[in-house]
PDB file of C-alpha atoms in Angstrom:
ATOM      1  CA  MET A  11     -47.118  13.153 -38.101  1.00 63.00           C
ATOM      2  CA  ASP A  12     -46.917   9.658 -36.547  1.00 83.00           C
ATOM      3  CA  ALA A  13     -43.144   9.620 -36.911  1.00 84.00           C
ATOM      4  CA  ASN A  14     -42.733  12.925 -34.987  1.00 87.00           C
ATOM      5  CA  MET A  15     -45.132  11.761 -32.250  1.00 88.00           C
ATOM      6  CA  LEU A  16     -43.189   8.479 -31.880  1.00 89.00           C
ATOM      7  CA  PHE A  17     -39.875  10.359 -31.699  1.00 91.00           C
ATOM      8  CA  ILE A  18     -41.279  12.646 -28.982  1.00 91.00           C
ATOM      9  CA  VAL A  19     -42.608   9.639 -27.003  1.00 91.00           C
ATOM     10  CA  VAL A  20     -39.207   7.849 -27.286  1.00 92.00           C
ATOM     11  CA  LEU A  21     -37.358  11.049 -26.275  1.00 92.00           C
ATOM     12  CA  VAL A  22     -39.593  11.512 -23.180  1.00 93.00           C
ATOM     13  CA  VAL A  23     -39.217   7.848 -22.144  1.00 93.00           C
ATOM     14  CA  VAL A  24     -35.394   8.059 -22.470  1.00 94.00           C
ATOM     15  CA  MET A  25     -35.158  11.216 -20.498  1.00 95.00           C
ATOM     16  CA  GLY A  26     -37.451   9.790 -17.770  1.00 94.00           C
ATOM     17  CA  GLY A  27     -35.352   6.732 -17.587  1.00 93.00           C
ATOM     18  CA  MET A  28     -32.083   8.814 -17.298  1.00 94.00           C
ATOM     19  CA  MET A  29     -33.646  10.952 -14.629  1.00 94.00           C
ATOM     20  CA  TRP A  30     -34.765   7.826 -12.669  1.00 93.00           C
ATOM     21  CA  PHE A  31     -31.288   6.249 -13.031  1.00 92.00           C
ATOM     22  CA  GLN A  32     -29.411   9.386 -11.782  1.00 93.00           C
ATOM     23  CA  SER A  33     -31.883   9.680  -8.913  1.00 93.00           C
ATOM     24  CA  LYS A  34     -31.313   6.138  -7.821  1.00 93.00           C
ATOM     25  CA  LYS A  35     -27.446   6.550  -7.986  1.00 92.00           C
ATOM     26  CA  ASN A  36     -27.680   9.663  -5.977  1.00 92.00           C
ATOM     27  CA  LYS A  37     -29.870   8.023  -3.289  1.00 93.00           C
ATOM     28  CA  GLU A  38     -27.271   5.139  -3.019  1.00 92.00           C
ATOM     29  CA  ARG A  39     -24.343   7.656  -2.724  1.00 89.00           C
ATOM     30  CA  GLN A  40     -26.162   9.608  -0.026  1.00 87.00           C
ATOM     31  CA  GLN A  41     -26.947   6.431   1.934  1.00 90.00           C
ATOM     32  CA  GLN A  42     -23.258   5.278   1.680  1.00 88.00           C
ATOM     33  CA  VAL A  43     -22.192   8.731   3.124  1.00 83.00           C
ATOM     34  CA  LYS A  44     -24.800   8.563   5.857  1.00 83.00           C
ATOM     35  CA  ASP A  45     -23.658   5.087   6.818  1.00 86.00           C
ATOM     36  CA  PHE A  46     -19.962   6.137   6.847  1.00 84.00           C
ATOM     37  CA  ARG A  47     -20.734   9.113   9.065  1.00 80.00           C
ATOM     38  CA  ALA A  48     -22.869   6.966  11.337  1.00 80.00           C
ATOM     39  CA  ASN A  49     -20.086   4.435  11.715  1.00 84.00           C
ATOM     40  CA  LEU A  50     -17.189   6.818  12.588  1.00 85.00           C
ATOM     41  CA  LYS A  51     -15.235   5.651  15.488  1.00 88.00           C
ATOM     42  CA  PRO A  52     -12.375   7.305  17.478  1.00 91.00           C
ATOM     43  CA  GLY A  53      -8.991   6.705  15.899  1.00 89.00           C
ATOM     44  CA  THR A  54     -10.350   6.857  12.267  1.00 88.00           C
ATOM     45  CA  GLU A  55      -8.333   9.193  10.015  1.00 91.00           C
ATOM     46  CA  VAL A  56     -10.724  11.503   8.103  1.00 91.00           C
ATOM     47  CA  ILE A  57     -10.527  14.425   5.691  1.00 90.00           C
ATOM     48  CA  THR A  58     -13.019  17.324   5.931  1.00 90.00           C
ATOM     49  CA  ILE A  59     -14.683  19.163   3.023  1.00 90.00           C
ATOM     50  CA  GLY A  60     -12.184  21.952   3.724  1.00 90.00           C
ATOM     51  CA  GLN A  61      -9.235  19.275   3.223  1.00 90.00           C
ATOM     52  CA  ILE A  62      -8.214  19.165   6.830  1.00 91.00           C
ATOM     53  CA  ILE A  63      -6.890  15.794   7.786  1.00 92.00           C
ATOM     54  CA  GLY A  64      -7.152  14.386  11.325  1.00 92.00           C
ATOM     55  CA  LYS A  65      -8.012  11.504  13.565  1.00 92.00           C
ATOM     56  CA  VAL A  66     -11.431  11.281  15.119  1.00 92.00           C
ATOM     57  CA  VAL A  67     -11.315  11.798  18.807  1.00 92.00           C
ATOM     58  CA  SER A  68     -14.999  11.709  19.776  1.00 91.00           C
ATOM     59  CA  VAL A  69     -18.383  11.412  18.114  1.00 89.00           C
ATOM     60  CA  ASP A  70     -21.561  12.996  19.480  1.00 88.00           C
ATOM     61  CA  GLU A  71     -24.433  11.360  17.628  1.00 84.00           C
ATOM     62  CA  GLN A  72     -27.118  13.399  19.429  1.00 86.00           C
ATOM     63  CA  TYR A  73     -25.910  16.655  18.049  1.00 88.00           C
ATOM     64  CA  GLU A  74     -24.319  15.108  14.980  1.00 85.00           C
ATOM     65  CA  GLU A  75     -20.938  16.624  15.913  1.00 89.00           C
ATOM     66  CA  ILE A  76     -17.466  15.148  15.601  1.00 91.00           C
ATOM     67  CA  VAL A  77     -14.116  16.277  17.119  1.00 92.00           C
ATOM     68  CA  ILE A  78     -10.902  15.530  15.197  1.00 92.00           C
ATOM     69  CA  ASP A  79      -7.279  15.966  16.222  1.00 91.00           C
ATOM     70  CA  SER A  80      -5.137  17.579  13.446  1.00 88.00           C
ATOM     71  CA  GLU A  81      -1.506  17.892  14.534  1.00 88.00           C
ATOM     72  CA  GLY A  82      -2.507  18.683  18.135  1.00 88.00           C
ATOM     73  CA  SER A  83      -5.287  21.006  17.332  1.00 88.00           C
ATOM     74  CA  LEU A  84      -8.717  19.819  18.283  1.00 92.00           C
ATOM     75  CA  LEU A  85     -11.400  20.858  15.882  1.00 91.00           C
ATOM     76  CA  ARG A  86     -15.229  20.335  16.113  1.00 92.00           C
ATOM     77  CA  PHE A  87     -17.238  19.721  12.901  1.00 91.00           C
ATOM     78  CA  SER A  88     -20.789  18.671  12.046  1.00 88.00           C
ATOM     79  CA  PHE A  89     -21.174  15.258  10.420  1.00 86.00           C
ATOM     80  CA  SER A  90     -21.738  16.985   7.037  1.00 85.00           C
ATOM     81  CA  GLY A  91     -18.216  18.535   7.255  1.00 87.00           C
ATOM     82  CA  ILE A  92     -16.520  15.126   7.000  1.00 88.00           C
ATOM     83  CA  ALA A  93     -15.968  14.291   3.384  1.00 86.00           C
ATOM     84  CA  LYS A  94     -14.509  10.786   3.654  1.00 87.00           C
ATOM     85  CA  GLU A  95     -12.022   8.490   5.346  1.00 86.00           C
ATOM     86  CA  TYR A  96      -8.513   9.493   4.609  1.00 86.00           C
ATOM     87  CA  GLU A  97      -6.162   7.207   2.662  1.00 84.00           C
ATOM     88  CA  ARG A  98      -2.614   8.402   2.456  1.00 81.00           C
ATOM     89  CA  PRO A  99      -1.651   8.364  -1.362  1.00 78.00           C
ATOM     90  CA  ALA A 100       1.305   6.225  -2.510  1.00 76.00           C
ATOM     91  CA  PHE A 101       4.480   8.144  -2.823  1.00 74.00           C
ATOM     92  CA  VAL A 102       7.192   7.316  -5.302  1.00 73.00           C
ATOM     93  CA  SER A 103      10.488   9.098  -4.888  1.00 77.00           C
ATOM     94  CA  ASP A 104      12.187  10.786  -7.885  1.00 76.00           C
ATOM     95  CA  ASP A 105      15.159   8.408  -7.237  1.00 78.00           C
ATOM     96  CA  GLU A 106      12.959   5.431  -7.986  1.00 80.00           C
ATOM     97  CA  VAL A 107      11.872   6.403 -11.518  1.00 80.00           C
ATOM     98  CA  ASP A 108      13.468   7.601 -14.746  1.00 81.00           C
ATOM     99  CA  GLU A 109      12.701  10.961 -16.501  1.00 79.00           C
ATOM    100  CA  ASN A 110       9.564   9.484 -18.059  1.00 80.00           C
ATOM    101  CA  GLY A 111       8.075   8.311 -14.786  1.00 77.00           C
ATOM    102  CA  ASN A 112       8.853   4.524 -15.375  1.00 81.00           C
ATOM    103  CA  PRO A 113      10.261   2.517 -12.543  1.00 80.00           C
ATOM    104  CA  LEU A 114      13.985   1.764 -12.475  1.00 80.00           C
ATOM    105  CA  PRO A 115      15.137  -1.773 -12.495  1.00 82.00           C
ATOM    106  CA  GLN A 116      15.875  -3.144  -9.002  1.00 77.00           C
ATOM    107  CA  ASP A 117      18.766  -5.284  -8.120  1.00 68.00           C
ATOM    108  CA  ASP A 118      16.633  -7.939  -6.397  1.00 57.00           C
ATOM    109  CA  ALA A 119      19.454 -10.564  -6.180  1.00 50.00           C
ATOM    110  CA  ALA A 120      21.469  -8.585  -3.626  1.00 50.00           C
ATOM    111  CA  ASP A 121      18.566  -7.446  -1.643  1.00 53.00           C
ATOM    112  CA  GLY A 122      16.777 -10.813  -1.711  1.00 51.00           C
ATOM    113  CA  ALA A 123      19.750 -12.740  -0.313  1.00 50.00           C
ATOM    114  CA  ALA A 124      20.056 -10.489   2.718  1.00 53.00           C
ATOM    115  CA  ASP A 125      16.282 -10.613   3.462  1.00 55.00           C
ATOM    116  CA  ASP A 126      15.665 -14.305   2.739  1.00 52.00           C
ATOM    117  CA  GLU A 127      16.122 -16.375   5.848  1.00 58.00           C
ATOM    118  CA  ALA A 128      16.038 -19.602   3.863  1.00 54.00           C
ATOM    119  CA  GLN A 129      19.323 -18.814   2.282  1.00 63.00           C
ATOM    120  CA  VAL A 130      22.308 -20.672   3.854  1.00 66.00           C
ATOM    121  CA  ASP A 131      26.131 -20.233   3.545  1.00 72.00           C
ATOM    122  CA  VAL A 132      27.153 -22.553   0.515  1.00 73.00           C
ATOM    123  CA  ASP A 133      30.569 -23.354   1.935  1.00 79.00           C
ATOM    124  CA  ALA A 134      29.201 -24.269   5.306  1.00 79.00           C
ATOM    125  CA  SER A 135      26.614 -26.442   3.707  1.00 78.00           C
ATOM    126  CA  VAL A 136      29.106 -28.318   1.481  1.00 80.00           C
ATOM    127  CA  ALA A 137      31.417 -28.781   4.601  1.00 84.00           C
ATOM    128  CA  GLN A 138      28.591 -30.119   6.605  1.00 84.00           C
ATOM    129  CA  ASN A 139      27.494 -32.536   3.789  1.00 82.00           C
ATOM    130  CA  ASN A 140      31.126 -33.763   3.445  1.00 84.00           C
ATOM    131  CA  ALA A 141      31.406 -34.361   7.168  1.00 86.00           C
ATOM    132  CA  GLU A 142      28.036 -36.353   7.133  1.00 83.00           C
ATOM    133  CA  ALA A 143      29.182 -38.470   4.243  1.00 82.00           C
ATOM    134  CA  GLU A 144      32.579 -39.295   5.887  1.00 83.00           C
ATOM    135  CA  THR A 145      30.716 -40.249   9.112  1.00 83.00           C
ATOM    136  CA  ALA A 146      28.367 -42.488   7.159  1.00 79.00           C
ATOM    137  CA  GLU A 147      31.411 -44.141   5.318  1.00 78.00           C
ATOM    138  CA  ALA A 148      33.222 -44.649   8.657  1.00 77.00           C
ATOM    139  CA  GLU A 149      30.086 -46.312  10.119  1.00 75.00           C
ATOM    140  CA  GLN A 150      29.841 -48.617   7.098  1.00 72.00           C
ATOM    141  CA  THR A 151      33.408 -49.637   7.222  1.00 70.00           C
ATOM    142  CA  ASP A 152      33.090 -50.409  10.932  1.00 67.00           C
ATOM    143  CA  ASP A 153      30.031 -52.429  10.295  1.00 64.00           C
ATOM    144  CA  GLY A 154      31.936 -54.375   7.579  1.00 62.00           C
ATOM    145  CA  LYS A 155      34.747 -55.186   9.777  1.00 61.00           C
ATOM    146  CA  LYS A 156      32.410 -56.414  12.532  1.00 59.00           C
ATOM    147  CA  ALA A 157      30.628 -58.650  10.162  1.00 56.00           C
ATOM    148  CA  GLU A 158      34.014 -60.330   9.148  1.00 55.00           C
TER     149      GLU A 158
END
């Protein structure tokens, strides 16, 4: 009888702990949503619970209403109709991956040379170095002749 009673007590304590933990997480999530909706500013891209994407045009905190512009259409929603801030998902073209979805190797050497401003023309650099060396040699020989 003692083992059964101990099992029931442990079960009740574990279930109570789980309920308390879930309640705490739910309150935190609700507070985050409330803070997000309270901090909405014009120009922010949002997505509604109906999956409409648009930019915030105006926010009326007194009546808890928000107006968004979606492709030229002005729509008015309550704060509770806004799901979250919209983040455009990354897009990868089919030309950039193989049939298994793995990225194709990129030819970085050709692209990098065109984009890198630190790269210089090798022939011009060699010619400039040779000209500087000849000038330095000529100065040394002139200084040597003057010393004699």
